[in-house]
Short mmCIF file of C-alpha atoms (C1' of nucleotides) in Angstrom, two decimals:
data_model
loop_
_atom_site.label_atom_id
_atom_site.label_comp_id
_atom_site.label_asym_id
_atom_site.label_seq_id
_atom_site.Cartn_x
_atom_site.Cartn_y
_atom_site.Cartn_z
CA MET A 1 47.87 150.11 -98.12
CA THR A 2 49.99 146.95 -98.63
CA ALA A 3 48.90 146.27 -102.23
CA VAL A 4 47.84 142.54 -101.75
CA PRO A 5 44.07 142.00 -103.40
CA GLY A 6 44.95 138.33 -103.97
CA PRO A 7 42.40 136.00 -104.79
CA ASP A 8 39.82 138.37 -103.42
CA HIS A 9 36.25 137.08 -102.45
CA ARG A 10 34.57 140.38 -103.00
CA LYS A 11 33.02 139.59 -106.34
CA LEU A 12 30.50 137.20 -104.84
CA PRO A 13 26.89 138.12 -104.81
CA ARG A 14 26.40 140.54 -102.18
CA ARG A 15 23.84 140.66 -99.62
CA ARG A 16 21.92 144.19 -98.39
CA GLY A 17 19.55 145.41 -95.80
CA GLU A 18 17.13 142.81 -94.61
CA VAL A 19 18.61 139.87 -95.66
CA LEU A 20 22.13 140.64 -94.34
CA SER A 21 20.99 141.48 -90.98
CA ARG A 22 19.18 138.34 -90.99
CA ALA A 23 22.28 136.55 -91.44
CA ILE A 24 24.30 138.45 -88.95
CA PHE A 25 21.48 137.48 -86.50
CA ASP A 26 21.85 133.98 -87.51
CA ALA A 27 25.57 134.17 -87.02
CA VAL A 28 25.12 135.48 -83.60
CA LEU A 29 22.75 133.00 -82.32
CA ALA A 30 24.93 130.14 -83.92
CA GLU A 31 27.85 131.47 -82.20
CA ILE A 32 25.91 131.43 -78.73
CA ALA A 33 24.65 128.32 -79.30
CA GLU A 34 28.01 126.58 -80.20
CA SER A 35 30.41 128.44 -77.82
CA GLY A 36 28.27 130.62 -75.29
CA TYR A 37 28.05 134.41 -75.11
CA SER A 38 31.51 134.99 -73.56
CA ALA A 39 33.13 133.47 -76.69
CA LEU A 40 31.18 135.55 -78.71
CA THR A 41 33.24 138.52 -80.44
CA MET A 42 32.53 140.95 -83.15
CA ASP A 43 35.38 139.42 -85.46
CA ARG A 44 33.72 135.90 -85.12
CA VAL A 45 30.53 137.22 -85.81
CA ALA A 46 31.53 138.88 -89.00
CA GLU A 47 33.64 136.02 -90.09
CA ARG A 48 30.76 133.65 -89.66
CA ALA A 49 28.32 135.78 -91.26
CA HIS A 50 30.57 136.42 -94.16
CA ALA A 51 30.14 140.35 -93.16
CA SER A 52 32.49 142.98 -92.49
CA LYS A 53 32.85 144.54 -89.21
CA ALA A 54 31.81 148.01 -90.46
CA SER A 55 28.51 146.67 -91.50
CA LEU A 56 27.94 145.32 -87.92
CA TYR A 57 28.93 148.64 -86.52
CA ARG A 58 26.83 150.43 -89.11
CA ARG A 59 23.78 148.72 -87.95
CA TRP A 60 24.46 148.16 -83.91
CA PRO A 61 26.39 150.76 -81.77
CA GLY A 62 28.17 147.83 -80.13
CA ARG A 63 27.94 144.03 -78.94
CA ALA A 64 25.33 144.37 -76.27
CA ALA A 65 22.72 145.76 -78.94
CA LEU A 66 23.24 143.44 -81.52
CA VAL A 67 22.82 140.44 -79.33
CA LEU A 68 19.70 142.20 -77.58
CA ASP A 69 18.31 142.46 -81.46
CA ALA A 70 19.35 139.15 -82.16
CA ALA A 71 17.44 137.81 -79.15
CA TYR A 72 14.40 139.49 -79.65
CA GLU A 73 14.18 138.38 -83.22
CA ALA A 74 14.76 134.73 -82.05
CA MET A 75 11.95 135.18 -79.32
CA PRO A 76 8.82 133.42 -80.22
CA GLY A 77 5.89 135.94 -81.31
CA PRO A 78 3.76 137.47 -78.30
CA ASP A 79 2.54 134.16 -76.80
CA THR A 80 -0.87 134.16 -76.80
CA VAL A 81 -1.97 134.64 -72.99
CA PRO A 82 -3.90 131.57 -71.51
CA ASN A 83 -7.06 131.42 -70.55
CA THR A 84 -8.14 128.24 -69.18
CA GLY A 85 -10.63 129.14 -66.73
CA SER A 86 -8.62 128.41 -63.72
CA LEU A 87 -5.86 130.89 -62.36
CA ARG A 88 -3.51 128.24 -61.34
CA LEU A 89 -3.23 126.70 -64.68
CA ASP A 90 -3.37 129.94 -66.38
CA THR A 91 -0.04 131.19 -64.16
CA LEU A 92 1.64 127.78 -64.29
CA THR A 93 1.27 128.17 -68.22
CA VAL A 94 3.11 131.56 -68.11
CA MET A 95 5.48 130.43 -65.68
CA ARG A 96 6.49 127.57 -67.98
CA GLN A 97 6.83 129.29 -70.95
CA GLY A 98 8.91 131.82 -69.51
CA ALA A 99 11.14 128.96 -68.15
CA ARG A 100 11.21 127.51 -71.65
CA LEU A 101 12.31 130.65 -72.91
CA LEU A 102 15.27 131.26 -70.37
CA GLU A 103 16.51 127.69 -70.94
CA GLY A 104 16.81 128.22 -74.44
CA ILE A 105 19.49 130.16 -76.60
CA VAL A 106 17.68 133.31 -76.11
CA GLY A 107 18.06 132.95 -72.46
CA GLN A 108 21.95 132.58 -72.78
CA ALA A 109 21.96 135.77 -74.83
CA MET A 110 19.88 137.58 -72.06
CA ARG A 111 21.98 136.21 -69.48
CA GLY A 112 25.14 137.77 -71.32
CA VAL A 113 23.51 140.86 -72.30
CA LEU A 114 22.19 141.31 -68.59
CA GLY A 115 25.79 140.59 -67.24
CA GLU A 116 27.08 143.70 -69.23
CA ALA A 117 24.15 145.79 -68.51
CA LEU A 118 25.16 145.41 -64.77
CA GLN A 119 28.58 146.77 -65.52
CA ASN A 120 27.57 149.39 -67.81
CA PRO A 121 24.74 151.72 -67.31
CA ASP A 122 24.47 152.53 -71.09
CA VAL A 123 23.74 149.06 -71.78
CA ALA A 124 21.40 149.03 -68.64
CA ALA A 125 19.11 151.73 -70.28
CA GLU A 126 19.26 149.89 -73.68
CA VAL A 127 18.04 146.72 -71.80
CA ARG A 128 15.28 148.54 -69.81
CA GLU A 129 14.10 150.10 -72.69
CA PHE A 130 13.74 146.60 -74.23
CA ALA A 131 12.41 144.64 -71.48
CA ARG A 132 9.10 146.19 -71.01
CA GLY A 133 7.94 143.58 -68.61
CA ASN A 134 6.68 140.98 -70.94
CA ALA A 135 5.85 138.57 -68.30
CA SER A 136 4.13 141.15 -66.06
CA ARG A 137 1.87 142.07 -69.03
CA MET A 138 0.72 138.72 -69.17
CA MET A 139 0.17 138.25 -65.62
CA HIS A 140 -1.98 141.23 -65.65
CA GLU A 141 -4.09 139.96 -68.25
CA ILE A 142 -4.59 136.40 -66.46
CA LEU A 143 -5.45 138.33 -63.31
CA ALA A 144 -8.19 140.23 -64.95
CA ASN A 145 -9.70 137.38 -66.11
CA ALA A 146 -9.60 135.70 -62.86
CA VAL A 147 -11.30 138.77 -61.27
CA ASP A 148 -13.85 138.65 -64.22
CA ARG A 149 -14.48 135.13 -63.17
CA GLY A 150 -14.99 136.06 -59.22
CA GLU A 151 -11.86 133.97 -58.46
CA CYS A 152 -9.80 136.72 -57.50
CA ASP A 153 -10.78 139.75 -55.17
CA PRO A 154 -9.75 143.05 -57.56
CA ASP A 155 -8.19 144.58 -54.57
CA LEU A 156 -5.50 142.00 -54.38
CA VAL A 157 -4.16 142.57 -57.60
CA THR A 158 -0.96 145.25 -57.24
CA ASP A 159 2.12 145.46 -59.30
CA PHE A 160 4.12 144.24 -56.25
CA ARG A 161 2.04 140.86 -56.18
CA ILE A 162 1.98 140.37 -59.78
CA GLU A 163 5.99 140.64 -59.94
CA ALA A 164 6.48 138.12 -57.11
CA GLY A 165 6.16 134.71 -59.15
CA PRO A 166 8.17 136.10 -62.10
CA ALA A 167 10.87 137.79 -59.73
CA LEU A 168 11.43 134.14 -58.20
CA LEU A 169 11.64 132.75 -61.69
CA ARG A 170 14.32 135.20 -62.77
CA GLN A 171 16.16 135.12 -59.48
CA ARG A 172 16.20 131.28 -60.15
CA PHE A 173 17.71 131.68 -63.70
CA ILE A 174 20.28 134.36 -62.51
CA PHE A 175 21.62 132.59 -59.46
CA GLY A 176 20.68 129.00 -59.83
CA SER A 177 22.67 126.93 -62.23
CA GLY A 178 21.09 123.66 -63.33
CA PRO A 179 17.66 123.57 -65.23
CA ILE A 180 14.71 124.90 -64.06
CA ASP A 181 12.59 121.95 -63.25
CA ASP A 182 8.85 121.95 -62.91
CA ASP A 183 8.56 121.46 -59.44
CA PHE A 184 10.04 124.58 -58.42
CA LEU A 185 7.35 126.24 -60.73
CA VAL A 186 4.36 124.46 -59.12
CA ALA A 187 5.88 125.12 -55.80
CA VAL A 188 6.08 128.88 -56.73
CA VAL A 189 2.71 129.15 -57.94
CA ASP A 190 0.96 127.15 -55.34
CA GLN A 191 3.11 128.35 -52.32
CA VAL A 192 3.52 132.02 -53.44
CA VAL A 193 1.21 133.02 -56.37
CA LEU A 194 -2.15 131.55 -55.59
CA PRO A 195 -1.80 132.78 -51.95
CA LEU A 196 -1.16 136.14 -52.91
CA PHE A 197 -4.51 136.39 -54.80
CA GLY A 198 -6.29 134.90 -52.02
CA VAL A 199 -6.58 131.25 -53.90
CA HIS A 200 -5.39 129.08 -50.98
CA ARG A 201 -5.37 125.65 -52.51
CA PRO A 202 -5.13 123.85 -55.89
CA GLN A 203 -8.91 123.79 -56.66
CA GLY A 204 -9.70 122.48 -60.08
CA THR A 205 -7.18 119.83 -60.43
CA GLY A 206 -6.06 117.81 -57.52
CA SER A 207 -2.20 117.28 -58.95
CA ALA A 208 0.54 119.39 -60.84
CA VAL A 209 -0.42 119.83 -64.59
CA MET B 1 66.37 143.28 -70.61
CA THR B 2 66.75 146.75 -71.42
CA ALA B 3 69.33 147.90 -68.75
CA VAL B 4 67.53 150.92 -67.30
CA PRO B 5 67.14 150.76 -63.41
CA GLY B 6 67.44 154.37 -63.27
CA PRO B 7 65.67 156.13 -60.06
CA ASP B 8 64.15 152.68 -58.78
CA HIS B 9 61.53 153.10 -56.00
CA ARG B 10 62.04 149.63 -55.05
CA LYS B 11 63.88 150.61 -52.10
CA LEU B 12 60.80 152.03 -50.06
CA PRO B 13 59.78 149.62 -47.03
CA ARG B 14 57.98 147.00 -48.50
CA ARG B 15 54.76 145.61 -47.23
CA ARG B 16 53.98 141.78 -47.18
CA GLY B 17 50.96 139.39 -46.43
CA GLU B 18 48.25 140.76 -44.51
CA VAL B 19 49.25 144.21 -44.62
CA LEU B 20 49.61 144.26 -48.39
CA SER B 21 46.35 142.51 -48.92
CA ARG B 22 44.64 145.03 -47.24
CA ALA B 23 46.44 147.62 -48.92
CA ILE B 24 44.81 146.01 -51.99
CA PHE B 25 41.42 145.82 -50.71
CA ASP B 26 41.59 149.35 -50.08
CA ALA B 27 42.79 150.13 -53.67
CA VAL B 28 39.98 148.23 -55.14
CA LEU B 29 37.23 149.43 -53.03
CA ALA B 30 38.52 153.30 -53.53
CA GLU B 31 38.67 152.35 -57.15
CA ILE B 32 34.99 151.34 -57.52
CA ALA B 33 33.64 154.36 -55.19
CA GLU B 34 35.56 156.42 -57.50
CA SER B 35 35.17 155.32 -60.97
CA GLY B 36 32.80 152.65 -60.72
CA TYR B 37 33.18 148.54 -61.44
CA SER B 38 33.60 149.04 -65.30
CA ALA B 39 36.68 151.06 -65.01
CA LEU B 40 38.50 148.86 -62.55
CA THR B 41 41.50 147.48 -63.97
CA MET B 42 44.17 145.20 -62.63
CA ASP B 43 46.72 147.70 -63.56
CA ARG B 44 44.89 150.74 -62.23
CA VAL B 45 44.23 148.57 -58.58
CA ALA B 46 48.22 147.73 -58.69
CA GLU B 47 49.31 151.01 -59.39
CA ARG B 48 46.71 152.72 -56.82
CA ALA B 49 48.15 150.00 -53.98
CA HIS B 50 51.47 150.63 -55.08
CA ALA B 51 51.79 146.94 -55.72
CA SER B 52 52.83 144.91 -58.28
CA LYS B 53 50.47 142.98 -60.56
CA ALA B 54 52.58 139.90 -59.87
CA SER B 55 51.47 140.35 -56.42
CA LEU B 56 47.87 140.68 -57.17
CA TYR B 57 47.89 137.30 -59.47
CA ARG B 58 49.74 135.47 -56.86
CA ARG B 59 46.84 135.98 -54.50
CA TRP B 60 43.75 136.00 -56.53
CA PRO B 61 42.96 134.08 -59.90
CA GLY B 62 41.59 136.93 -61.68
CA ARG B 63 39.60 140.30 -61.28
CA ALA B 64 36.36 138.52 -60.04
CA ALA B 65 37.87 136.84 -57.30
CA LEU B 66 39.88 139.90 -56.22
CA VAL B 67 36.62 142.11 -56.26
CA LEU B 68 34.69 139.27 -54.55
CA ASP B 69 37.14 139.19 -51.78
CA ALA B 70 37.09 142.90 -51.51
CA ALA B 71 33.42 142.99 -51.31
CA TYR B 72 33.34 140.65 -48.71
CA GLU B 73 36.18 142.27 -46.52
CA ALA B 74 33.96 145.46 -46.94
CA MET B 75 30.67 144.05 -45.50
CA PRO B 76 29.34 144.66 -42.13
CA GLY B 77 29.59 141.69 -39.75
CA PRO B 78 26.85 139.53 -39.70
CA ASP B 79 24.15 141.93 -39.08
CA THR B 80 22.08 141.12 -35.87
CA VAL B 81 18.79 139.83 -36.56
CA PRO B 82 16.18 141.95 -35.42
CA ASN B 83 13.90 140.85 -32.99
CA THR B 84 11.25 143.49 -32.01
CA GLY B 85 8.09 141.59 -31.24
CA SER B 86 6.59 142.22 -34.68
CA LEU B 87 7.09 140.52 -37.87
CA ARG B 88 6.41 143.57 -39.89
CA LEU B 89 9.05 145.75 -38.20
CA ASP B 90 11.42 142.79 -38.15
CA THR B 91 11.13 142.17 -41.84
CA LEU B 92 11.07 145.75 -42.82
CA THR B 93 14.32 146.34 -40.94
CA VAL B 94 16.09 143.39 -42.57
CA MET B 95 14.70 144.66 -46.13
CA ARG B 96 16.30 147.81 -45.14
CA GLN B 97 19.37 146.62 -44.11
CA GLY B 98 19.62 144.87 -47.30
CA ALA B 99 18.60 147.90 -49.25
CA ARG B 100 21.40 150.03 -47.55
CA LEU B 101 23.87 147.37 -48.36
CA LEU B 102 23.32 147.16 -51.97
CA GLU B 103 23.22 150.71 -52.44
CA GLY B 104 26.65 151.13 -51.26
CA ILE B 105 30.01 150.28 -52.52
CA VAL B 106 29.33 146.59 -52.01
CA GLY B 107 26.35 146.90 -53.97
CA GLN B 108 28.51 147.97 -56.87
CA ALA B 109 30.98 145.72 -56.19
CA MET B 110 28.45 142.64 -56.18
CA ARG B 111 26.62 144.54 -59.35
CA GLY B 112 29.94 143.99 -61.24
CA VAL B 113 30.62 140.77 -59.89
CA LEU B 114 27.51 139.49 -60.81
CA GLY B 115 27.74 140.83 -64.35
CA GLU B 116 30.76 138.38 -64.67
CA ALA B 117 29.37 135.72 -63.11
CA LEU B 118 26.36 135.76 -65.61
CA GLN B 119 28.98 135.61 -68.57
CA ASN B 120 31.57 132.95 -66.83
CA PRO B 121 30.31 130.01 -65.36
CA ASP B 122 33.63 129.69 -63.29
CA VAL B 123 32.82 132.85 -61.54
CA ALA B 124 29.03 132.08 -61.20
CA ALA B 125 30.44 128.99 -59.09
CA GLU B 126 32.70 131.29 -57.11
CA VAL B 127 29.82 133.66 -56.52
CA ARG B 128 27.54 131.06 -55.57
CA GLU B 129 30.19 129.39 -53.03
CA PHE B 130 30.01 132.58 -51.18
CA ALA B 131 26.53 134.05 -51.59
CA ARG B 132 25.01 131.35 -49.05
CA GLY B 133 21.69 133.41 -48.80
CA ASN B 134 22.62 135.85 -45.99
CA ALA B 135 19.19 137.27 -46.23
CA SER B 136 17.36 133.99 -46.49
CA ARG B 137 19.13 133.19 -43.16
CA MET B 138 17.96 136.11 -41.56
CA MET B 139 14.47 135.82 -42.78
CA HIS B 140 14.53 132.19 -41.39
CA GLU B 141 15.23 133.56 -38.13
CA ILE B 142 12.52 136.22 -37.94
CA LEU B 143 10.04 133.86 -39.01
CA ALA B 144 10.99 131.28 -36.21
CA ASN B 145 10.46 133.90 -33.92
CA ALA B 146 7.09 135.00 -35.32
CA VAL B 147 6.02 131.40 -34.91
CA ASP B 148 7.21 131.09 -31.27
CA ARG B 149 5.07 134.07 -30.66
CA GLY B 150 2.00 132.47 -32.25
CA GLU B 151 2.08 135.31 -34.87
CA CYS B 152 2.26 133.14 -37.71
CA ASP B 153 1.28 129.40 -38.52
CA PRO B 154 4.39 127.33 -38.94
CA ASP B 155 2.89 125.40 -41.92
CA LEU B 156 3.20 128.78 -43.80
CA VAL B 157 7.06 129.01 -43.55
CA THR B 158 8.81 127.45 -46.60
CA ASP B 159 11.86 128.41 -48.60
CA PHE B 160 9.67 129.68 -51.50
CA ARG B 161 7.67 132.35 -49.41
CA ILE B 162 10.74 133.14 -47.36
CA GLU B 163 12.39 133.88 -50.81
CA ALA B 164 9.76 136.38 -52.02
CA GLY B 165 10.66 139.53 -50.55
CA PRO B 166 14.31 139.11 -51.19
CA ALA B 167 13.61 138.25 -54.43
CA LEU B 168 11.52 141.43 -55.26
CA LEU B 169 14.41 143.48 -53.62
CA ARG B 170 17.10 141.74 -55.72
CA GLN B 171 15.36 142.32 -59.15
CA ARG B 172 14.68 145.92 -58.06
CA PHE B 173 18.43 146.06 -57.39
CA ILE B 174 19.51 144.52 -60.57
CA PHE B 175 16.78 145.81 -63.19
CA GLY B 176 15.84 148.97 -61.46
CA SER B 177 17.69 152.27 -62.21
CA GLY B 178 17.42 155.02 -59.29
CA PRO B 179 17.90 154.36 -55.24
CA ILE B 180 15.83 152.28 -53.61
CA ASP B 181 13.23 154.24 -51.85
CA ASP B 182 11.46 153.12 -48.63
CA ASP B 183 7.83 153.20 -50.02
CA PHE B 184 8.96 149.98 -51.97
CA LEU B 185 10.33 148.34 -49.13
CA VAL B 186 7.22 149.04 -47.27
CA ALA B 187 5.00 147.76 -50.31
CA VAL B 188 6.62 144.62 -50.56
CA VAL B 189 6.63 143.73 -46.79
CA ASP B 190 2.84 144.80 -46.49
CA GLN B 191 1.56 143.37 -49.96
CA VAL B 192 3.56 140.66 -50.21
CA VAL B 193 5.61 139.28 -47.32
CA LEU B 194 3.12 139.29 -44.47
CA PRO B 195 0.25 138.05 -46.58
CA LEU B 196 2.32 135.34 -47.37
CA PHE B 197 2.73 134.65 -43.69
CA GLY B 198 -0.71 134.97 -42.88
CA VAL B 199 -0.58 138.56 -41.48
CA HIS B 200 -2.96 140.64 -43.57
CA ARG B 201 -2.80 143.82 -42.09
CA PRO B 202 -0.33 146.16 -40.72
CA GLN B 203 -1.05 145.72 -36.94
CA GLY B 204 1.11 147.27 -34.24
CA THR B 205 1.93 150.66 -35.83
CA GLY B 206 -0.38 152.22 -38.29
CA SER B 207 2.02 153.82 -40.51
CA ALA B 208 5.40 153.18 -42.10
CA VAL B 209 7.65 153.80 -39.29
"C1'" DC C 1 22.15 152.40 -120.98
"C1'" DG C 2 25.76 154.70 -118.23
"C1'" DA C 3 27.21 157.70 -114.25
"C1'" DG C 4 27.26 158.27 -109.60
"C1'" DG C 5 26.05 157.18 -104.87
"C1'" DT C 6 25.75 153.71 -101.37
"C1'" DA C 7 26.74 150.20 -98.89
"C1'" DG C 8 29.19 145.60 -98.41
"C1'" DA C 9 33.69 142.75 -98.40
"C1'" DG C 10 38.22 142.16 -96.53
"C1'" DA C 11 42.05 143.63 -94.17
"C1'" DA C 12 44.97 146.63 -91.66
"C1'" DC C 13 45.21 149.61 -87.54
"C1'" DT C 14 44.84 151.92 -83.05
"C1'" DG C 15 44.13 151.49 -78.06
"C1'" DC C 16 43.10 149.30 -74.07
"C1'" DT C 17 43.30 145.32 -71.01
"C1'" DA C 18 44.28 140.53 -69.19
"C1'" DG C 19 47.80 138.08 -67.58
"C1'" DT C 20 52.66 136.60 -67.81
"C1'" DT C 21 57.54 136.89 -67.06
"C1'" DC C 22 61.78 139.17 -66.09
"C1'" DT C 23 65.23 141.68 -63.12
"C1'" DC C 24 66.40 143.79 -59.35
"C1'" DT C 25 65.80 143.97 -54.42
"C1'" DA C 26 64.07 143.95 -49.41
"C1'" DC C 27 63.10 141.03 -45.70
"C1'" DA C 28 63.26 137.00 -42.81
"C1'" DA C 29 65.23 132.74 -41.01
"C1'" DG C 30 68.96 129.84 -40.33
"C1'" DC D 1 76.73 136.00 -43.98
"C1'" DT D 2 74.22 133.04 -46.84
"C1'" DT D 3 69.92 131.62 -48.76
"C1'" DG D 4 65.05 131.54 -49.94
"C1'" DT D 5 60.56 134.05 -50.43
"C1'" DA D 6 58.03 137.41 -52.08
"C1'" DG D 7 57.39 142.37 -53.34
"C1'" DA D 8 58.14 146.56 -57.02
"C1'" DG D 9 58.12 147.81 -61.50
"C1'" DA D 10 58.42 147.08 -66.14
"C1'" DA D 11 58.71 145.04 -70.46
"C1'" DC D 12 55.95 141.72 -73.09
"C1'" DT D 13 52.09 138.84 -75.39
"C1'" DA D 14 47.67 137.93 -77.00
"C1'" DG D 15 43.13 138.92 -77.64
"C1'" DC D 16 39.04 142.20 -78.66
"C1'" DA D 17 36.67 146.30 -79.55
"C1'" DG D 18 35.93 149.69 -82.36
"C1'" DT D 19 37.59 152.69 -86.89
"C1'" DT D 20 39.26 153.38 -90.95
"C1'" DC D 21 40.93 152.11 -95.71
"C1'" DT D 22 40.44 150.36 -100.23
"C1'" DC D 23 38.03 147.85 -103.63
"C1'" DT D 24 33.86 146.89 -105.74
"C1'" DA D 25 28.87 145.15 -106.41
"C1'" DC D 26 24.65 146.75 -106.97
"C1'" DC D 27 20.78 150.11 -106.89
"C1'" DT D 28 18.69 154.43 -108.57
"C1'" DC D 29 18.24 158.05 -111.39
"C1'" DG D 30 19.04 160.64 -115.59
#
DNA sequence: CGAGGTAGAGAACTGCTAGTTCTCTACAAG
DNA sequence: CTTGTAGAGAACTAGCAGTTCTCTACCTCG
């Protein structure tokens, strides 16, 4: 309406499709890394990415979906499932990978999105659609290997037992404050996960690692 | 500024202190029960309680603190810890109490507050200040009784093992969608909690009770 | 190569909510 | 009766989500 084209930066080379999306993801992650999830606004992302808000909303229905995609983008590829020949070490490795992921930017993004999911059922559905138990899949595979080795009775492998370790880790992530230290992970594995699968003492190695 | 006193309802009997606070809590809970946490605004609470927003902000620093207090108010008194003579039944009882609590208004309030806590460290601190592991305390007591009865080896009673059951319940609450059915609770108790404390099969009663 | 459609940049705008502040007034205490 | 405290109600500020508008670059198709 008000006729004020003025300097008009709209003549710069203009990005499209993939390239633009990537730039927007980068802006989201940078904002989160710099100021945290709660300071992340669509305006700031748009400005930082030198994109228009309309471009954002053409691609994602809202903030949660955007951040969810950005987090997914930032995730390392499907981690190769460890297979060291020891259930204990395999489990510990998965837990450590998970903890490292949660402590990074992806974790911060997840925290924020989860926060919204708790308040908004639509977002919750988006998240569920998405978080198809990555950790659980890896645990399943590890357990299958342990059964093959004869290290674990197959009757003990149930979804609830498999979830116990990851659930403790997530609870720590959600309710705890400081960083997740390794002692925690070791304790969860030795006191909860292994006993649940019939392995009552650290066997191969005598100490941590 | 604008001189429009008009009808002015400000002559009604005016509540103070305790009475007013209680009325505000009631309004908060009613709003949550009726429209959910996300539709809860300070304006609506104030209007519903026939209180002024200033009165709200004089008492609580923000929405989260208000809802947290209201939820605390609505909580049933410290549940008497069950002592049935069977670890299985005691545990199941605690889990059922917890599940029932989470499915009510208090649960909805918690969900909302937790959602904010995940996005705002200050709120997170308020919540931690507050949620001094109620479930854990009950579980501790139950386990102590089981040890006294000789049903459980005292060496097995550690914080991590104690947290396993509650953690699975909370995870279900946070990530799951529908109601928490009893089969879930029974499975958690029989497949996770009891094995962790050395009780490998349902003993007293044969079925779910 | 030129026309037309698609989509991006940037800005203005709407609507809602948190939180603040102002005025007026009830109520309690001295 | 005087005075201080606090509640009621409303106006106001500021910030953000989401929408819409204009202008224009770039791609595609004829």
